[in-house]
Coordinates of C-alpha atoms and ligand atoms in Angstrom, one line a residue:
M810 CA 16.2 -116.0 -114.3
A811 CA 15.4 -112.3 -114.4
A812 CA 14.9 -111.1 -110.8
D813 CA 12.0 -108.8 -111.4
T814 CA 9.8 -110.8 -113.8
P815 CA 6.8 -112.8 -112.6
H816 CA 7.3 -116.5 -112.2
R817 CA 4.7 -118.6 -113.9
N818 CA 6.3 -121.8 -112.9
L819 CA 6.2 -122.8 -109.2
I820 CA 7.9 -125.4 -107.1
I821 CA 6.2 -125.7 -103.7
E822 CA 8.0 -127.4 -100.9
G823 CA 6.0 -129.3 -98.2
D824 CA 3.3 -131.9 -97.7
N825 CA 1.1 -131.7 -100.7
F826 CA -2.0 -131.6 -98.6
D827 CA -0.9 -128.1 -97.6
S828 CA 0.2 -127.2 -101.1
L829 CA -3.1 -128.2 -102.5
R830 CA -4.9 -126.2 -99.9
L831 CA -2.9 -123.2 -100.9
L832 CA -3.6 -123.9 -104.6
N833 CA -7.3 -124.0 -103.8
T834 CA -7.1 -120.4 -102.8
T835 CA -5.0 -119.3 -105.8
H836 CA -5.7 -121.7 -108.7
A837 CA -9.2 -123.1 -108.2
G838 CA -10.6 -123.9 -111.7
K839 CA -7.4 -122.8 -113.4
I840 CA -5.4 -126.0 -113.9
R841 CA -6.1 -127.9 -117.1
V842 CA -3.8 -130.9 -116.6
I843 CA -2.8 -132.8 -113.5
Y844 CA -0.4 -135.6 -113.7
I845 CA 0.7 -137.5 -110.6
D846 CA 2.8 -140.5 -109.8
P847 CA 1.9 -141.1 -106.2
P848 CA 3.6 -143.6 -103.9
Y849 CA 2.3 -147.0 -105.0
N850 CA 1.8 -148.5 -101.6
T851 CA 4.2 -151.3 -102.4
G852 CA 4.7 -152.1 -98.7
N853 CA 8.3 -151.2 -99.1
K854 CA 7.9 -148.1 -96.9
D855 CA 7.4 -145.9 -99.9
W856 CA 5.2 -143.3 -98.2
V857 CA 4.5 -141.7 -94.9
Y858 CA 1.1 -141.6 -93.1
N859 CA 0.7 -139.8 -89.8
D860 CA 4.5 -139.2 -89.7
S861 CA 5.5 -142.8 -90.1
Y862 CA 6.4 -145.0 -93.0
V863 CA 3.7 -147.5 -94.0
G864 CA 5.1 -151.1 -94.3
K865 CA 3.9 -154.4 -95.7
N866 CA 2.5 -155.6 -92.4
D867 CA 0.6 -152.5 -91.4
R868 CA -2.9 -153.7 -90.7
W869 CA -4.6 -150.7 -92.3
R870 CA -2.1 -150.3 -95.2
H871 CA -4.6 -150.1 -97.9
S872 CA -7.2 -148.0 -96.0
Q873 CA -4.5 -145.5 -95.0
W874 CA -3.2 -145.2 -98.5
L875 CA -6.7 -144.7 -99.9
E876 CA -7.5 -142.1 -97.2
F877 CA -4.2 -140.3 -97.9
L878 CA -5.0 -140.1 -101.6
Y879 CA -8.7 -139.3 -101.0
Q880 CA -7.8 -136.2 -99.1
R881 CA -5.4 -135.0 -101.8
L882 CA -7.5 -135.9 -104.8
T883 CA -10.6 -134.2 -103.5
L884 CA -8.6 -131.0 -103.1
A885 CA -7.1 -131.5 -106.6
R886 CA -10.5 -132.0 -108.2
D887 CA -11.5 -128.4 -107.5
L888 CA -8.4 -127.1 -109.3
L889 CA -9.4 -128.4 -112.7
T890 CA -10.8 -126.2 -115.4
P891 CA -14.1 -127.3 -117.0
D892 CA -12.2 -129.2 -119.6
G893 CA -9.5 -130.4 -117.3
V894 CA -8.0 -133.8 -116.9
I895 CA -6.1 -135.8 -114.2
M896 CA -3.8 -138.6 -115.1
V897 CA -2.5 -140.9 -112.4
S898 CA 0.3 -143.5 -112.8
I899 CA -0.2 -146.7 -110.8
N900 CA 1.1 -150.3 -110.7
D901 CA -1.0 -153.3 -111.5
E902 CA -1.4 -154.4 -107.9
N903 CA -3.1 -151.1 -106.8
R904 CA -4.9 -150.2 -110.0
A905 CA -8.3 -151.6 -109.0
R906 CA -8.3 -149.9 -105.5
L907 CA -7.2 -146.6 -107.0
E908 CA -9.7 -146.8 -109.8
L909 CA -12.6 -147.3 -107.4
L910 CA -11.5 -144.4 -105.3
M911 CA -11.2 -142.2 -108.4
D912 CA -14.7 -143.3 -109.6
E913 CA -16.0 -142.0 -106.3
I914 CA -14.1 -138.7 -106.3
F915 CA -14.5 -138.0 -110.0
P916 CA -18.0 -139.4 -110.8
G917 CA -18.7 -139.7 -114.5
M918 CA -15.3 -138.5 -115.4
R919 CA -13.6 -141.8 -116.2
I920 CA -12.0 -141.6 -119.7
G921 CA -10.1 -144.9 -119.5
S922 CA -6.7 -146.3 -118.6
L923 CA -3.5 -146.4 -120.6
V924 CA -1.1 -149.3 -120.4
W925 CA 2.6 -148.6 -120.4
R926 CA 5.2 -151.3 -121.0
T927 CA 7.9 -150.6 -118.4
K928 CA 10.4 -153.3 -119.0
D929 CA 11.6 -155.8 -121.7
S930 CA 13.4 -158.2 -119.4
T931 CA 11.7 -160.7 -117.2
S932 CA 11.9 -160.6 -113.4
R933 CA 10.4 -164.0 -112.6
T934 CA 8.3 -164.5 -109.5
E935 CA 7.2 -167.8 -108.0
S936 CA 4.1 -167.6 -110.2
N937 CA 6.2 -167.3 -113.3
L938 CA 4.4 -164.1 -114.2
S939 CA 6.7 -161.2 -115.1
E940 CA 5.0 -157.9 -114.5
V941 CA 6.2 -155.5 -117.3
H942 CA 3.4 -153.0 -117.3
E943 CA 1.9 -150.1 -115.4
H944 CA -1.2 -148.1 -115.9
V945 CA -2.1 -144.4 -116.3
L946 CA -5.7 -143.8 -115.1
V947 CA -7.3 -140.9 -116.9
Y948 CA -10.3 -138.9 -115.6
G949 CA -11.4 -135.8 -117.5
R950 CA -14.1 -133.3 -117.2
E951 CA -16.8 -133.0 -119.8
G952 CA -14.9 -130.7 -122.2
F953 CA -11.7 -132.8 -122.2
S954 CA -10.4 -134.8 -125.1
F955 CA -7.0 -136.1 -126.1
Q956 CA -5.4 -134.4 -129.2
G957 CA -5.1 -137.7 -131.1
S958 CA -3.4 -137.0 -134.4
S959 CA -4.4 -135.9 -137.9
K960 CA -5.4 -138.7 -140.2
S961 CA -2.9 -139.2 -143.0
T962 CA -4.0 -138.5 -146.5
K963 CA -1.2 -140.8 -147.7
K964 CA -3.5 -143.7 -148.7
Y965 CA -6.1 -141.5 -150.3
K966 CA -5.5 -141.2 -154.1
N967 CA -7.6 -140.2 -157.1
R968 CA -6.6 -142.9 -159.6
D969 CA -9.8 -142.4 -161.7
N970 CA -10.2 -138.6 -161.5
D971 CA -13.3 -139.0 -159.4
P972 CA -14.9 -135.6 -159.1
R973 CA -15.6 -136.5 -155.4
G974 CA -11.9 -136.3 -154.8
P975 CA -9.3 -138.7 -153.4
W976 CA -10.4 -142.1 -152.1
N977 CA -9.1 -145.3 -150.4
I978 CA -10.5 -148.8 -150.5
D979 CA -12.2 -149.9 -147.3
P980 CA -13.3 -153.5 -146.8
L981 CA -16.8 -154.3 -148.1
T982 CA -17.4 -156.8 -145.3
V983 CA -18.5 -156.6 -141.7
N984 CA -17.9 -158.7 -138.6
A985 CA -21.0 -160.9 -138.7
D986 CA -21.6 -164.4 -140.1
R987 CA -24.3 -165.6 -142.5
F988 CA -26.5 -166.9 -139.8
E989 CA -26.5 -163.5 -137.9
R990 CA -27.2 -161.5 -141.1
A991 CA -28.9 -163.7 -143.7
G992 CA -29.8 -160.8 -146.0
F993 CA -26.2 -159.8 -146.3
F994 CA -25.0 -163.2 -147.5
Y995 CA -25.3 -163.5 -151.3
P996 CA -23.2 -163.7 -154.5
L997 CA -22.3 -160.3 -155.7
Q998 CA -22.1 -159.4 -159.4
N999 CA -20.2 -156.6 -161.1
P1000 CA -22.9 -155.1 -163.3
K1001 CA -20.3 -153.8 -165.8
N1002 CA -18.7 -157.1 -166.8
G1003 CA -20.9 -159.8 -165.2
F1004 CA -18.2 -161.3 -163.0
W1005 CA -19.4 -162.9 -159.7
Y1006 CA -17.9 -162.7 -156.2
P1007 CA -18.6 -165.2 -153.4
C1008 CA -19.5 -163.8 -150.0
D1009 CA -17.4 -164.8 -146.9
P1010 CA -19.8 -166.8 -144.7
D1011 CA -17.9 -165.6 -141.6
R1012 CA -17.8 -161.9 -142.6
V1013 CA -20.8 -161.0 -144.8
W1014 CA -21.2 -158.0 -147.1
A1015 CA -21.6 -154.6 -145.4
Y1016 CA -24.8 -153.9 -147.4
A1017 CA -27.9 -156.0 -147.9
S1018 CA -29.3 -156.8 -151.4
E1019 CA -32.6 -155.5 -152.5
K1020 CA -33.2 -158.9 -154.1
I1021 CA -33.2 -160.6 -150.7
I1022 CA -34.6 -158.0 -148.3
E1023 CA -38.0 -156.7 -149.5
D1024 CA -38.4 -153.8 -147.1
I1025 CA -35.0 -152.4 -147.9
A1026 CA -35.9 -148.8 -146.9
R1027 CA -35.8 -150.2 -143.3
I1028 CA -32.0 -150.7 -143.7
R1029 CA -30.5 -147.3 -142.9
S1030 CA -27.1 -148.1 -144.3
G1031 CA -28.6 -148.4 -147.9
S1032 CA -28.6 -151.4 -150.2
M1033 CA -25.7 -152.8 -152.1
E1034 CA -27.5 -151.9 -155.3
H1035 CA -27.8 -148.3 -154.1
W1036 CA -24.0 -148.1 -153.5
I1037 CA -23.3 -149.7 -156.9
R1038 CA -25.5 -147.0 -158.5
E1039 CA -23.5 -144.4 -156.5
E1040 CA -20.3 -145.9 -157.9
K1041 CA -19.1 -146.4 -154.3
I1042 CA -18.4 -150.2 -154.8
I1043 CA -15.0 -150.7 -156.4
F1044 CA -14.7 -154.0 -158.3
P1045 CA -11.3 -155.5 -159.2
N1046 CA -9.8 -154.3 -162.4
S1047 CA -11.0 -156.8 -165.1
E1048 CA -7.7 -156.7 -167.0
D1049 CA -5.5 -157.8 -164.0
E1050 CA -8.0 -160.2 -162.4
R1051 CA -8.1 -163.9 -162.6
V1052 CA -11.5 -165.1 -163.7
V1053 CA -12.5 -168.8 -163.9
I1054 CA -15.6 -170.6 -165.2
W1055 CA -16.3 -174.1 -163.8
N1056 CA -18.4 -175.8 -166.5
T1057 CA -19.6 -178.7 -164.3
L1058 CA -20.2 -179.3 -160.6
E1059 CA -17.4 -181.9 -160.7
E1060 CA -14.9 -179.3 -162.0
L1061 CA -15.9 -177.0 -159.2
K1062 CA -15.6 -179.7 -156.6
L1063 CA -12.1 -180.6 -157.9
A1064 CA -11.1 -176.9 -157.7
I1065 CA -12.4 -176.8 -154.1
K1066 CA -10.4 -179.9 -153.3
K1067 CA -7.2 -178.3 -154.7
G1068 CA -8.0 -175.0 -152.9
D1069 CA -8.1 -173.3 -156.3
V1070 CA -11.1 -171.0 -155.5
P1071 CA -11.3 -167.3 -154.4
V1072 CA -9.9 -166.8 -150.9
T1073 CA -10.0 -164.0 -148.3
P1074 CA -7.2 -161.5 -148.8
K1075 CA -5.3 -161.9 -145.5
R1076 CA -5.9 -165.3 -144.1
K1077 CA -6.4 -166.9 -147.5
K1078 CA -9.5 -168.8 -146.4
P1079 CA -11.4 -170.4 -149.3
L1080 CA -14.7 -168.6 -150.0
I1081 CA -16.4 -171.5 -151.8
S1082 CA -16.5 -174.9 -150.2
E1083 CA -18.5 -178.1 -150.2
D1084 CA -20.7 -176.5 -147.5
T1085 CA -21.5 -173.4 -149.5
P1086 CA -25.3 -173.2 -149.8
N1087 CA -26.5 -173.7 -153.4
L1088 CA -23.1 -174.8 -154.7
E1089 CA -24.5 -175.3 -158.2
F1090 CA -25.0 -171.5 -158.5
W1091 CA -21.2 -171.2 -159.1
V1092 CA -21.2 -173.5 -162.2
G1093 CA -21.1 -171.9 -165.6
K1094 CA -20.5 -168.4 -164.3
P1095 CA -17.4 -166.2 -164.6
V1096 CA -16.1 -166.0 -161.0
G1097 CA -13.6 -163.3 -160.1
F1098 CA -10.7 -164.2 -157.7
G1099 CA -10.2 -160.6 -156.5
R1100 CA -12.2 -158.9 -153.8
P1101 CA -14.6 -155.9 -154.2
G1102 CA -14.2 -153.0 -151.8
F1103 CA -15.9 -149.8 -150.7
K1104 CA -14.7 -146.6 -152.2
K1105 CA -14.2 -144.3 -149.2
H1106 CA -13.7 -140.7 -150.1
W1107 CA -11.6 -138.4 -148.0
S1108 CA -14.6 -136.1 -147.9
D1109 CA -16.7 -139.0 -146.3
L1110 CA -14.7 -139.2 -143.1
N1111 CA -16.6 -138.4 -140.0
S1112 CA -13.4 -137.3 -138.3
Y1113 CA -10.0 -136.3 -139.5
V1114 CA -8.4 -137.2 -136.2
N1115 CA -7.0 -140.6 -135.2
P1116 CA -7.9 -141.3 -131.6
L1117 CA -5.3 -142.1 -129.0
S1118 CA -4.6 -145.8 -128.4
S1119 CA -4.8 -147.0 -124.8
W1120 CA -1.5 -148.9 -125.5
I1121 CA 1.7 -147.0 -124.8
S1122 CA 4.2 -148.7 -127.0
R1123 CA 8.0 -149.2 -126.8
A1124 CA 10.2 -147.8 -129.5
N1125 CA 11.3 -151.3 -130.5
E1126 CA 7.7 -152.4 -131.2
Q1127 CA 6.4 -152.6 -134.7
L1128 CA 3.5 -150.2 -135.1
D1129 CA 0.6 -150.1 -137.5
E1130 CA -0.6 -146.6 -136.9
D1131 CA -3.1 -146.1 -139.6
D1132 CA -6.3 -145.4 -137.7
I1133 CA -5.0 -144.9 -134.2
H1134 CA -2.4 -142.7 -132.5
I1135 CA 0.0 -144.7 -130.4
L1136 CA 2.2 -143.1 -127.8
V1137 CA 5.8 -144.3 -127.7
S1138 CA 7.9 -144.4 -124.5
P1139 CA 11.2 -145.7 -123.4
N1140 CA 11.3 -148.2 -120.5
A1141 CA 11.2 -147.2 -116.8
G1142 CA 15.0 -147.3 -116.5
A1143 CA 15.3 -144.3 -118.9
G1144 CA 14.0 -142.1 -116.0
T1145 CA 17.1 -143.0 -113.9
E1146 CA 19.4 -142.5 -116.9
V1147 CA 18.2 -138.9 -117.2
I1148 CA 18.7 -138.3 -113.4
Q1149 CA 22.2 -139.8 -113.8
E1150 CA 22.9 -137.4 -116.8
V1151 CA 21.6 -134.4 -114.9
F1152 CA 23.3 -135.1 -111.5
G1153 CA 26.1 -137.5 -112.4
S1154 CA 24.7 -139.9 -109.9
R1155 CA 21.4 -141.6 -109.0
V1156 CA 20.1 -139.1 -106.5
F1157 CA 16.5 -140.3 -106.8
S1158 CA 14.9 -143.7 -107.2
Y1159 CA 12.3 -144.7 -109.7
P1160 CA 11.7 -141.4 -111.5
K1161 CA 9.5 -141.6 -114.6
P1162 CA 11.1 -141.1 -118.0
P1163 CA 10.6 -137.5 -119.1
A1164 CA 9.7 -138.8 -122.6
L1165 CA 6.7 -140.7 -121.2
I1166 CA 5.3 -137.7 -119.4
K1167 CA 6.1 -135.5 -122.4
E1168 CA 4.1 -137.8 -124.7
L1169 CA 1.2 -137.8 -122.2
L1170 CA 1.2 -134.0 -121.9
K1171 CA 1.5 -133.6 -125.7
Q1172 CA -1.8 -135.5 -126.0
A1173 CA -3.6 -134.1 -123.0
S1174 CA -2.5 -130.4 -122.9
K1175 CA -2.8 -127.3 -125.0
P1176 CA 0.0 -124.8 -125.4
Q1177 CA -1.2 -122.3 -122.8
D1178 CA -2.1 -124.8 -120.0
I1179 CA -1.0 -124.8 -116.4
I1180 CA 0.2 -128.3 -115.5
L1181 CA 0.3 -129.6 -112.0
D1182 CA 2.2 -132.5 -110.4
F1183 CA 1.6 -132.7 -106.7
F1184 CA 3.8 -135.8 -106.2
A1185 CA 6.6 -134.3 -108.3
G1186 CA 9.4 -136.2 -106.6
S1187 CA 12.5 -135.4 -108.8
G1188 CA 10.6 -133.0 -111.0
T1189 CA 10.3 -135.1 -114.2
T1190 CA 7.0 -133.4 -115.1
G1191 CA 8.7 -130.0 -115.0
Q1192 CA 11.4 -131.1 -117.4
A1193 CA 8.7 -132.7 -119.7
V1194 CA 6.8 -129.4 -119.8
L1195 CA 9.9 -127.4 -120.8
E1196 CA 10.8 -130.0 -123.5
L1197 CA 7.3 -130.0 -124.9
N1198 CA 7.1 -126.2 -125.0
A1199 CA 10.4 -126.1 -126.8
D1200 CA 9.1 -128.6 -129.4
D1201 CA 5.8 -126.8 -130.1
K1202 CA 6.6 -123.3 -129.0
G1203 CA 4.0 -123.7 -126.2
Q1204 CA 3.6 -121.5 -123.2
R1205 CA 2.6 -124.2 -120.7
S1206 CA 3.6 -123.6 -117.1
F1207 CA 4.2 -126.1 -114.4
I1208 CA 3.5 -126.3 -110.7
L1209 CA 5.5 -129.0 -108.9
C1210 CA 4.7 -129.9 -105.3
S1211 CA 7.3 -132.0 -103.6
S1212 CA 8.0 -133.1 -100.1
T1213 CA 11.3 -132.8 -98.3
E1214 CA 11.2 -136.5 -97.3
S1215 CA 13.0 -135.5 -94.1
N1216 CA 12.6 -137.8 -91.1
D1217 CA 14.1 -138.4 -87.7
K1218 CA 17.1 -140.1 -89.1
E1219 CA 17.6 -137.5 -91.9
P1220 CA 16.2 -134.3 -90.5
N1221 CA 18.1 -132.2 -93.2
K1222 CA 17.0 -134.2 -96.1
N1223 CA 15.2 -132.0 -98.7
I1224 CA 14.3 -133.8 -101.9
C1225 CA 12.3 -130.8 -103.1
R1226 CA 15.2 -128.3 -102.8
D1227 CA 18.1 -130.6 -103.5
V1228 CA 16.6 -132.8 -106.2
C1229 CA 13.5 -131.3 -107.7
A1230 CA 14.4 -127.6 -107.8
E1231 CA 18.1 -128.4 -108.4
R1232 CA 17.2 -130.6 -111.4
M1233 CA 15.0 -127.8 -112.8
R1234 CA 17.9 -125.4 -112.4
R1235 CA 20.3 -127.7 -114.2
V1236 CA 17.8 -128.4 -117.0
I1237 CA 17.1 -124.7 -117.4
Q1238 CA 20.9 -124.0 -117.6
G1239 CA 21.4 -127.0 -120.0
Y1240 CA 23.0 -130.2 -119.1
N1241 CA 25.1 -132.9 -120.9
Q1242 CA 25.4 -130.7 -124.0
K1243 CA 21.6 -130.3 -124.1
P1244 CA 20.6 -126.6 -124.6
G1245 CA 18.9 -124.8 -121.7
Y1246 CA 15.8 -122.7 -121.7
S1247 CA 15.6 -118.9 -121.6
S1248 CA 13.0 -117.3 -119.3
I1249 CA 10.8 -116.6 -122.4
Q1250 CA 10.9 -120.3 -123.1
G1251 CA 9.7 -120.9 -119.5
G1252 CA 13.2 -121.4 -118.1
E1253 CA 12.3 -119.9 -114.7
F1254 CA 10.5 -120.8 -111.5
A1255 CA 9.7 -119.5 -108.0
Y1256 CA 10.5 -121.7 -105.0
I1257 CA 7.8 -121.5 -102.4
Q1258 CA 8.0 -122.7 -98.9
L1259 CA 4.8 -123.0 -96.9
E1260 CA 4.4 -121.4 -93.6
K1261 CA 1.4 -122.3 -91.5
M1262 CA -0.4 -119.6 -89.6
E1263 CA -3.4 -119.8 -87.4
V1264 CA -6.2 -117.6 -88.7
A1265 CA -6.4 -115.8 -85.3
D1266 CA -2.7 -114.8 -85.6
L1267 CA -3.0 -113.6 -89.1
H1268 CA -3.4 -109.9 -88.1
F1269 CA -0.2 -110.1 -86.2
E1270 CA 2.0 -112.4 -88.2
L1271 CA 1.1 -111.5 -91.8
D1272 CA 3.8 -109.3 -93.2
P1273 CA 3.7 -107.3 -96.5
K1274 CA 5.8 -109.9 -98.2
H1275 CA 3.3 -112.7 -97.5
S1276 CA 0.4 -110.5 -98.5
F1277 CA 2.0 -109.6 -101.7
Q1278 CA 2.9 -113.1 -102.7
L1279 CA -0.4 -114.5 -101.9
L1280 CA -2.4 -111.9 -103.7
A1281 CA -0.1 -112.1 -106.8
L1282 CA -0.8 -115.9 -106.9
R1283 CA -4.5 -115.5 -106.3
R1284 CA -5.1 -112.7 -108.7
F1285 CA -2.5 -113.5 -111.4
Q1286 CA -1.3 -117.0 -110.7
V1287 CA 2.3 -115.8 -110.7
A1288 CA 4.9 -115.5 -107.9
M1289 CA 6.9 -112.2 -108.0
P1290 CA 9.8 -110.7 -106.2
V1291 CA 8.4 -108.3 -103.7
P1292 CA 9.0 -104.7 -104.9
E1293 CA 10.4 -102.0 -102.7
G1294 CA 8.2 -99.1 -101.6
S1295 CA 5.0 -98.6 -99.7
I1296 CA 2.8 -99.0 -102.8
K1297 CA 3.4 -102.3 -104.6
L1298 CA 2.1 -103.2 -108.0
L1299 CA 0.6 -106.7 -108.2
G1300 CA -0.2 -106.6 -111.9
R1301 CA -2.4 -105.0 -114.6
I1302 CA -5.6 -106.1 -116.3
D1303 CA -6.6 -103.9 -119.2
D1304 CA -6.2 -100.3 -117.9
C1305 CA -6.6 -101.2 -114.2
D1306 CA -3.5 -101.5 -111.9
F1307 CA -3.8 -103.8 -108.8
L1308 CA -1.9 -102.3 -105.9
I1309 CA -1.2 -103.2 -102.3
C1310 CA -0.9 -100.4 -99.8
N1311 CA -0.1 -101.8 -96.4
E1312 CA -0.6 -98.6 -94.5
V1313 CA -3.0 -95.8 -95.5
N1314 CA -1.6 -92.5 -94.5
E1315 CA -1.0 -89.0 -95.9
Y1316 CA 2.2 -90.0 -97.7
T1317 CA 0.8 -93.2 -99.3
V1318 CA -2.5 -91.4 -100.4
Q1319 CA -0.3 -88.9 -102.2
E1320 CA 1.7 -91.7 -103.9
I1321 CA -1.5 -93.3 -105.1
L1322 CA -2.8 -90.0 -106.4
N1323 CA 0.4 -89.7 -108.4
W1324 CA 0.1 -93.3 -109.6
T1325 CA -2.5 -92.9 -112.3
R1326 CA -0.6 -89.9 -113.8
N1327 CA 2.7 -91.7 -113.8
H1328 CA 1.6 -95.1 -115.0
A1329 CA -1.0 -94.4 -117.7
V1330 CA -3.9 -96.3 -116.2
S1331 CA -7.4 -95.0 -115.6
K1332 CA -8.5 -97.4 -112.8
L1333 CA -7.0 -98.7 -109.6
A1334 CA -7.9 -101.7 -107.4
I1335 CA -6.2 -101.3 -104.1
Y1336 CA -5.8 -103.8 -101.2
C1337 CA -5.2 -101.9 -98.0
N1338 CA -5.8 -101.8 -94.2
R1339 CA -8.5 -99.0 -94.4
P1340 CA -10.4 -99.4 -97.6
E1341 CA -13.4 -97.1 -96.9
S1342 CA -11.2 -94.2 -95.8
L1343 CA -8.8 -94.6 -98.8
Q1344 CA -11.7 -94.8 -101.3
E1345 CA -13.1 -91.6 -99.9
Q1346 CA -9.9 -89.7 -100.0
L1347 CA -9.1 -90.8 -103.5
S1348 CA -12.5 -90.0 -104.9
S1349 CA -12.5 -86.5 -103.3
N1350 CA -9.3 -86.0 -105.3
G1351 CA -10.9 -87.3 -108.6
V1352 CA -9.2 -90.7 -108.7
Q1353 CA -11.4 -93.7 -109.6
A1354 CA -10.4 -96.7 -107.4
N1355 CA -12.0 -99.8 -105.8
C1356 CA -10.5 -100.4 -102.4
Y1357 CA -10.6 -103.7 -100.6
S1358 CA -9.7 -104.9 -97.2
L1359 CA -6.3 -106.7 -97.5
I1360 CA -6.9 -109.1 -94.7
D1361 CA -10.4 -110.1 -95.9
S1362 CA -9.0 -110.7 -99.4
L1363 CA -6.4 -113.0 -98.0
M1364 CA -8.8 -114.9 -95.7
F1365 CA -11.8 -115.3 -97.9
V1366 CA -11.1 -116.5 -101.4
Q1367 CA -14.4 -115.6 -102.9
G1368 CA -14.9 -112.0 -102.0
A1369 CA -14.7 -108.5 -103.0
D1370 CA -11.3 -108.9 -104.6
Y1371 CA -12.8 -111.2 -107.2
D1372 CA -15.7 -108.8 -108.1
N1373 CA -13.7 -106.2 -109.8
Ligands
SAM1011 C1 6.7 -142.2 -107.1 S1 7.5 -140.8 -106.6 C2 7.2 -139.6 -107.9 C3 8.3 -139.6 -108.8 C4 8.2 -138.6 -109.9 N1 7.2 -139.0 -110.8 C5 9.5 -138.5 -110.7 O1 9.6 -138.8 -111.9 O2 10.5 -138.1 -110.1 C6 6.4 -140.2 -105.4 C7 6.9 -138.9 -104.7 O3 5.9 -138.4 -103.9 C8 6.5 -137.9 -102.7 N2 5.4 -137.8 -101.6 C9 4.9 -138.7 -100.9 N3 4.1 -138.2 -100.0 C10 4.0 -136.9 -100.2 C11 3.3 -135.8 -99.7 N4 2.4 -136.0 -98.7 N5 3.5 -134.6 -100.2 C12 4.3 -134.4 -101.2 N6 5.0 -135.4 -101.8 C13 4.9 -136.6 -101.3 C14 7.6 -138.8 -102.4 O4 8.5 -138.2 -101.6 C15 8.1 -139.2 -103.8 O5 9.1 -138.4 -104.1

């Protein structure tokens, strides 16, 4: 980690209520993806409310948990960008409660829920139901969508040199029966060779016939005859196809009895039976045993993206990924295996597998996003962000908020420092023969400890270090080592330098006058203790600067410092 470079990745130690309040002053509207894995309220004392662990028999267990999450989720909501998303892991038992809470906090933002298979093995309960899944609830703002995946052109070929380009055969039937759609149930004839095709009574043709429906213009999808004229209906190749003529009704009935009639392609269900209306129609006609289809051209597709499936699959499952993108994740135990690899022991219980979070982030995030996890625990989300950036050369940054988990029995326990931050250090250095990450690849972070101050004491307790860090986060969303000197550079936007000057005096005014000359900028924005006086002195010396009250800028988030 280079000491003097800004840190875009942050690990914040403390109760996440305080961390989120800080982030509301520094990152409001700037975070595109939030992933959290909060305590599930299992009753196994997995979380603390009002300084004590909540157990199974606590009378207000569920209300307390909901209140605890409500406070944090409402703060988190304001951090999201206009196309931001929040994804929350939850077990089956508490999904409904959490979903109702999220509906209230994020009205109109529900995208859906993903189901993740956590285990293969059974853990039988008295009810003989083995719970092997968890949920990820997804709430996104209006501009959000998952990435999905590009549709494959693999199946689209141009076997007949069609000038409209490559095509694939789509089914020519729809999910409706002959009673629901009478005008769509009729024998179909190939006009080129006269062969006939029976209609499936349980899945009728996708297009009505002009011979049956008089007012065909009313049918927006177009008639079968229209699509035949357009050469969009593809009939089986006459050379390969089996074609039969039953000369008498008895011959036909015998064929029905033997099952020797056209059948549906997959389930092999006979398409002509004793119940077929007007059975005599099929006597004396050439009947094709193949199935006609719809010629769907690549250029016809409404979208070239496969949507994300709500089912998160396991690597050992057989996938049919033609029209949908399925995430693949290892089981829950893989999270512990990674912890074991990084630390040599199981220093944290029930971490999520980085591969799962990486898959979710790959779908939900863009390469420049800031990703927040305010129940970061062992820091899995941070590792997933680094791995994903390495895969797609992204520049995502992470903010991890983790508690110490210290209590009366273990006052020195510090999960945030000793597990979360230590894990990130080891991942950045490289572990178990895995390569590390350079700072250009995001292999760096700043560790922030929160210090609470009363507003009334701010004037006395705020030191230059605090001011500098807070303003750097607020203005540039980075944490930086505090530079030496009485004039400190926060950052640059275009040709304007943002400076902090704690004490306006003769010496510092002179330093600022020299600044524009020495640093090739034409404008200055300066936070200081006497803004009016400084502005006057600078302008009388011909230096263009906007000066702001340092204390006001720290206390009021929306203020002069944002108007530059
Ligand atoms: C289920 S674990 C998250 C595990 C994480 N996904 C991982 O893979 O390591 C929930 C974490 O939230 C932390 N936590 C609970 N209450 C918190 C609070 N008020 N502020 C910050 N963290 C808290 C717990 O200490 C625990 O580490």
